[in-house]
Amino acid sequence: MVQDSYKEKLHDKRWLLKRERILERDGRRCVICGSREDLVVHHKQYHFSRLLNRFYDPWDYQDKYLITLCESCHKRGHELYDIPTFNV
């Protein structure tokens, strides 16, 4: 299942290092509500490589496409908005 393999990638050292950098950049706070609890690093958009015929790995995104959110704001965002996917 695609979702399972993505979840596995979130335990990869490359993602954990990238995640830590984004949390530090954002002051370990949700950029929407300021909470310091239950933080996640959210991809503002997804990129699909036509050349490789697959989505980018979570750690392959430029930092500007990543944002720190609390779980509540993250969930609310996914309920309200579709995350755009770009072919690159």
Coordinates of N, CA and C in Angstrom, one line a residue:
M1 N 0.8 -1.2 0.0 CA 0.0 0.0 0.0 C 0.9 1.2 0.0
V2 N 0.6 2.2 -0.8 CA 1.4 3.4 -1.0 C 1.4 4.2 0.4
Q3 N 0.3 4.3 1.1 CA 0.3 5.0 2.3 C 1.3 4.4 3.3
D4 N 1.3 3.1 3.4 CA 2.2 2.4 4.4 C 3.7 2.8 4.0
S5 N 4.1 2.8 2.8 CA 5.4 3.1 2.4 C 5.8 4.5 2.8
Y6 N 4.8 5.4 2.6 CA 5.1 6.8 3.0 C 5.3 6.9 4.5
K7 N 4.4 6.3 5.2 CA 4.6 6.3 6.7 C 6.0 5.8 7.1
E8 N 6.4 4.7 6.4 CA 7.7 4.2 6.7 C 8.8 5.2 6.5
K9 N 8.7 6.0 5.4 CA 9.7 7.0 5.1 C 9.7 8.1 6.1
L10 N 8.7 8.3 6.9 CA 8.7 9.3 8.0 C 9.6 8.9 9.1
H11 N 10.1 7.6 9.1 CA 11.0 7.2 10.1 C 12.5 7.1 9.6
D12 N 12.6 7.5 8.3 CA 13.9 7.5 7.7 C 14.8 8.7 8.3
K13 N 16.1 8.4 8.5 CA 17.0 9.4 9.1 C 17.0 10.7 8.3
R14 N 16.9 10.6 7.0 CA 16.9 11.8 6.2 C 15.7 12.7 6.5
W15 N 14.5 12.1 6.7 CA 13.3 12.9 7.0 C 13.5 13.4 8.5
L16 N 13.9 12.6 9.4 CA 14.0 13.0 10.8 C 15.0 14.2 10.9
L17 N 16.1 14.3 10.1 CA 17.0 15.4 10.1 C 16.3 16.6 9.5
K18 N 15.6 16.5 8.4 CA 14.9 17.6 7.7 C 13.8 18.1 8.7
R19 N 13.1 17.2 9.3 CA 12.0 17.6 10.2 C 12.5 18.4 11.3
E20 N 13.6 18.0 11.9 CA 14.2 18.7 13.0 C 14.7 20.1 12.6
R21 N 15.2 20.3 11.4 CA 15.6 21.6 10.9 C 14.4 22.5 10.8
I22 N 13.3 22.0 10.3 CA 12.1 22.8 10.1 C 11.5 23.2 11.4
L23 N 11.5 22.3 12.4 CA 11.0 22.6 13.7 C 11.8 23.7 14.3
E24 N 13.1 23.6 14.2 CA 14.0 24.6 14.7 C 13.8 26.0 14.0
R25 N 13.7 26.0 12.7 CA 13.4 27.2 12.0 C 12.2 27.9 12.4
D26 N 11.1 27.1 12.7 CA 9.8 27.7 13.1 C 9.7 27.9 14.6
G27 N 10.8 27.8 15.3 CA 10.8 28.1 16.8 C 10.0 27.0 17.6
R28 N 9.9 25.8 17.0 CA 9.2 24.7 17.7 C 7.8 25.2 18.1
R29 N 7.1 25.9 17.2 CA 5.7 26.4 17.5 C 4.9 26.2 16.2
C30 N 3.6 25.9 16.4 CA 2.7 25.9 15.2 C 2.7 27.3 14.6
V31 N 2.9 27.4 13.3 CA 2.9 28.8 12.7 C 1.5 29.4 12.6
I32 N 0.5 28.6 12.9 CA -0.9 29.1 12.8 C -1.3 29.6 14.2
C33 N -1.3 28.7 15.2 CA -1.8 29.1 16.5 C -0.8 29.3 17.6
G34 N 0.5 28.9 17.3 CA 1.6 29.2 18.3 C 1.7 28.0 19.3
S35 N 1.0 27.0 19.2 CA 1.1 25.9 20.2 C 2.4 25.2 20.1
R36 N 2.9 24.7 21.2 CA 4.1 23.9 21.2 C 3.9 22.4 21.4
E37 N 2.6 22.0 21.4 CA 2.2 20.6 21.6 C 1.9 19.9 20.3
D38 N 2.2 18.6 20.3 CA 1.9 17.7 19.2 C 2.2 18.3 17.8
L39 N 3.5 18.7 17.7 CA 3.9 19.3 16.4 C 4.2 18.3 15.3
V40 N 3.8 18.7 14.1 CA 4.1 17.9 12.9 C 4.7 18.9 11.9
V41 N 5.5 18.3 10.9 CA 6.0 19.1 9.8 C 5.2 18.8 8.6
H42 N 4.5 19.7 8.1 CA 3.5 19.6 7.0 C 4.1 20.0 5.7
H43 N 3.8 19.2 4.6 CA 4.2 19.6 3.2 C 3.1 20.5 2.7
K44 N 3.4 21.7 2.3 CA 2.4 22.6 1.7 C 2.0 22.2 0.3
Q45 N 2.8 21.4 -0.3 CA 2.4 20.9 -1.7 C 3.2 19.6 -1.9
Y46 N 2.7 18.8 -2.8 CA 3.4 17.6 -3.2 C 4.0 17.7 -4.6
H47 N 5.1 17.0 -4.8 CA 5.7 17.1 -6.1 C 5.8 15.7 -6.7
F48 N 5.4 15.5 -8.0 CA 5.4 14.3 -8.7 C 6.5 14.4 -9.8
S49 N 7.4 13.5 -9.8 CA 8.4 13.5 -10.9 C 7.9 12.6 -12.0
R50 N 7.7 13.3 -13.2 CA 7.3 12.6 -14.4 C 8.4 11.7 -14.8
L51 N 9.7 12.2 -14.7 CA 10.8 11.4 -15.1 C 11.0 10.1 -14.4
L52 N 10.8 10.1 -13.1 CA 10.9 8.9 -12.2 C 9.6 8.2 -12.0
N53 N 8.5 8.9 -12.4 CA 7.1 8.3 -12.3 C 6.8 8.0 -10.8
R54 N 7.1 8.9 -9.9 CA 6.8 8.7 -8.5 C 6.8 10.1 -7.8
F55 N 6.2 10.1 -6.6 CA 6.3 11.3 -5.8 C 7.7 11.5 -5.2
Y56 N 8.0 12.7 -4.9 CA 9.3 13.0 -4.2 C 9.2 12.3 -2.8
D57 N 10.4 11.9 -2.3 CA 10.4 11.5 -0.9 C 10.3 12.7 0.0
P58 N 9.7 12.5 1.2 CA 9.4 13.6 2.1 C 10.6 14.5 2.3
W59 N 11.8 14.0 2.3 CA 13.0 14.8 2.6 C 13.6 15.5 1.4
D60 N 13.0 15.3 0.2 CA 13.5 15.9 -1.0 C 12.9 17.2 -1.3
Y61 N 12.1 17.8 -0.5 CA 11.5 19.1 -0.7 C 12.3 20.2 -0.2
Q62 N 12.3 21.3 -0.9 CA 13.0 22.5 -0.4 C 12.2 22.9 0.9
D63 N 13.0 23.5 1.8 CA 12.4 23.9 3.1 C 11.2 24.9 3.0
K64 N 11.2 25.7 2.0 CA 10.1 26.6 1.8 C 8.8 25.9 1.6
Y65 N 8.8 24.6 1.3 CA 7.5 23.9 1.1 C 7.1 23.1 2.3
L66 N 7.8 23.3 3.4 CA 7.5 22.7 4.7 C 7.2 23.7 5.8
I67 N 6.3 23.3 6.7 CA 5.8 24.2 7.7 C 5.5 23.4 9.0
T68 N 5.7 24.0 10.1 CA 5.4 23.4 11.4 C 4.0 23.7 11.8
L69 N 3.2 22.7 12.1 CA 1.8 22.8 12.6 C 1.6 21.9 13.8
C70 N 0.7 22.3 14.6 CA 0.2 21.4 15.7 C -0.7 20.4 15.0
E71 N -0.9 19.3 15.7 CA -1.8 18.2 15.1 C -3.2 18.8 14.8
S72 N -3.7 19.6 15.7 CA -5.1 20.2 15.5 C -5.2 21.0 14.3
C73 N -4.2 22.0 14.1 CA -4.2 22.8 12.9 C -4.0 22.0 11.6
H74 N -3.1 21.0 11.7 CA -2.8 20.1 10.6 C -4.1 19.3 10.2
K75 N -4.8 18.8 11.1 CA -6.0 18.1 10.8 C -7.0 19.0 10.2
R76 N -7.2 20.1 10.8 CA -8.2 21.1 10.3 C -7.8 21.5 8.8
G77 N -6.6 21.7 8.6 CA -6.1 22.1 7.3 C -6.4 21.0 6.2
H78 N -6.2 19.8 6.6 CA -6.5 18.7 5.6 C -8.0 18.5 5.4
E79 N -8.8 18.9 6.4 CA -10.3 18.8 6.3 C -10.8 19.9 5.3
L80 N -10.1 21.1 5.4 CA -10.6 22.3 4.7 C -10.0 22.4 3.2
Y81 N -8.8 21.9 3.1 CA -8.1 22.1 1.8 C -7.5 20.9 1.2
D82 N -7.4 20.8 -0.1 CA -6.7 19.8 -0.8 C -5.2 20.3 -0.9
I83 N -4.3 19.4 -0.7 CA -2.9 19.8 -0.9 C -2.6 19.7 -2.4
P84 N -2.1 20.8 -3.0 CA -1.9 20.7 -4.5 C -0.7 19.8 -4.8
T85 N -0.8 19.1 -5.9 CA 0.3 18.3 -6.4 C 0.8 18.9 -7.8
F86 N 2.1 19.0 -7.9 CA 2.7 19.6 -9.1 C 3.6 18.6 -9.7
N87 N 3.5 18.5 -11.0 CA 4.3 17.6 -11.9 C 5.6 18.4 -12.2
V88 N 6.7 17.8 -11.8 CA 8.0 18.4 -12.1 C 8.9 17.5 -12.8

